[in-house]
């Protein structure tokens, strides 16, 4: 960002130095990592546009730094939110945007944060609110006006796409999987999650055997047998798709110390012949 004073002097502030963007009335304040503060006022009817531009540029940099390179499905819109988890809750207002695999929140006063769509188990409308139930609690969006219904439709489509993706990967591993088992197993493997033998075997022992065979066929037979000898049904297997359309597989195995308490998790993933691989 470049600020040009009345006298022509320039102040250049890289967004990477910005620690916080806050708003009080019609004043915008940018706080930097080294303690400096720049206040922007008298923007007139351009105030809201300026605030949105500042937020979006900073958040775009944060997304890049976090290697979140998902396709944008809905550009940021104003919204209020409430996130509940256990006995605690987080409330705020700002902008919310939808990516292929995430909902991104940009508070008016605070740091951007993300909720992965793969954690959402149910979506419903209630009194001008969009309520998303997830594995750790719930997320409610409101004060969105006419944007609420279109946003809900896009979230539903994004969730359906993730389910279709996970289902297709499971069918590749276990072509004979039944439709009823597939519907339940898809939730376990949604958006690249890895599921344990403890979770999969009660659904379909054949699916777990197919996953284990797929791991071994990928060149990880020795590692899988060695690590699962101690981790047992706590071993987790996951599968995903490369940019070229091919699939890959990996597994996680908790490794317990002498007390039996798992302190370390071994991670093994399929790799091509021309690349190195490490546990």
mmCIF file of N, CA and C in Angstrom, residues 60 100 106 125 132 148 154 170 177 212 229 232 234 246:
data_model
loop_
_atom_site.group_PDB
_atom_site.id
_atom_site.type_symbol
_atom_site.label_atom_id
_atom_site.label_comp_id
_atom_site.label_asym_id
_atom_site.label_seq_id
_atom_site.Cartn_x
_atom_site.Cartn_y
_atom_site.Cartn_z
ATOM 1 N N UNK A 60 -5.421 -12.013 1.034
ATOM 2 C CA UNK A 60 -4.895 -12.735 -0.121
ATOM 3 C C UNK A 60 -3.456 -13.160 0.123
ATOM 4 N N UNK A 100 -13.321 -23.514 -2.626
ATOM 5 C CA UNK A 100 -13.706 -24.886 -2.976
ATOM 6 C C UNK A 100 -13.811 -25.790 -1.755
ATOM 7 N N UNK A 106 -13.146 -12.907 7.418
ATOM 8 C CA UNK A 106 -12.280 -11.741 7.562
ATOM 9 C C UNK A 106 -12.963 -10.756 8.500
ATOM 10 N N UNK A 125 -31.337 -23.927 7.456
ATOM 11 C CA UNK A 125 -31.730 -22.535 7.574
ATOM 12 C C UNK A 125 -32.611 -22.366 8.800
ATOM 13 N N UNK A 132 -24.455 -24.192 10.211
ATOM 14 C CA UNK A 132 -23.611 -25.288 9.743
ATOM 15 C C UNK A 132 -23.108 -26.075 10.944
ATOM 16 N N UNK A 148 -27.781 -14.337 1.658
ATOM 17 C CA UNK A 148 -27.821 -15.567 2.446
ATOM 18 C C UNK A 148 -28.190 -16.784 1.602
ATOM 19 N N UNK A 154 -24.418 -22.202 -2.784
ATOM 20 C CA UNK A 154 -23.035 -22.478 -3.169
ATOM 21 C C UNK A 154 -22.334 -23.398 -2.171
ATOM 22 N N UNK A 170 -12.956 -43.710 -3.313
ATOM 23 C CA UNK A 170 -13.236 -44.972 -2.620
ATOM 24 C C UNK A 170 -13.652 -46.066 -3.599
ATOM 25 N N UNK A 177 -17.947 -51.765 -3.484
ATOM 26 C CA UNK A 177 -18.539 -51.174 -2.293
ATOM 27 C C UNK A 177 -20.018 -50.869 -2.540
ATOM 28 N N UNK A 212 -5.899 -51.479 2.626
ATOM 29 C CA UNK A 212 -4.603 -52.042 3.004
ATOM 30 C C UNK A 212 -3.868 -52.593 1.781
ATOM 31 N N UNK A 229 1.769 -53.406 12.935
ATOM 32 C CA UNK A 229 1.934 -54.477 13.918
ATOM 33 C C UNK A 229 1.761 -53.942 15.333
ATOM 34 N N UNK A 232 -2.080 -51.239 15.036
ATOM 35 C CA UNK A 232 -3.336 -51.963 14.893
ATOM 36 C C UNK A 232 -4.435 -51.157 14.219
ATOM 37 N N UNK A 234 -5.734 -48.503 15.068
ATOM 38 C CA UNK A 234 -5.586 -47.049 15.180
ATOM 39 C C UNK A 234 -4.892 -46.471 13.946
ATOM 40 N N UNK A 246 -4.437 -38.622 -11.433
ATOM 41 C CA UNK A 246 -4.100 -39.899 -10.807
ATOM 42 C C UNK A 246 -4.336 -39.831 -9.301
#
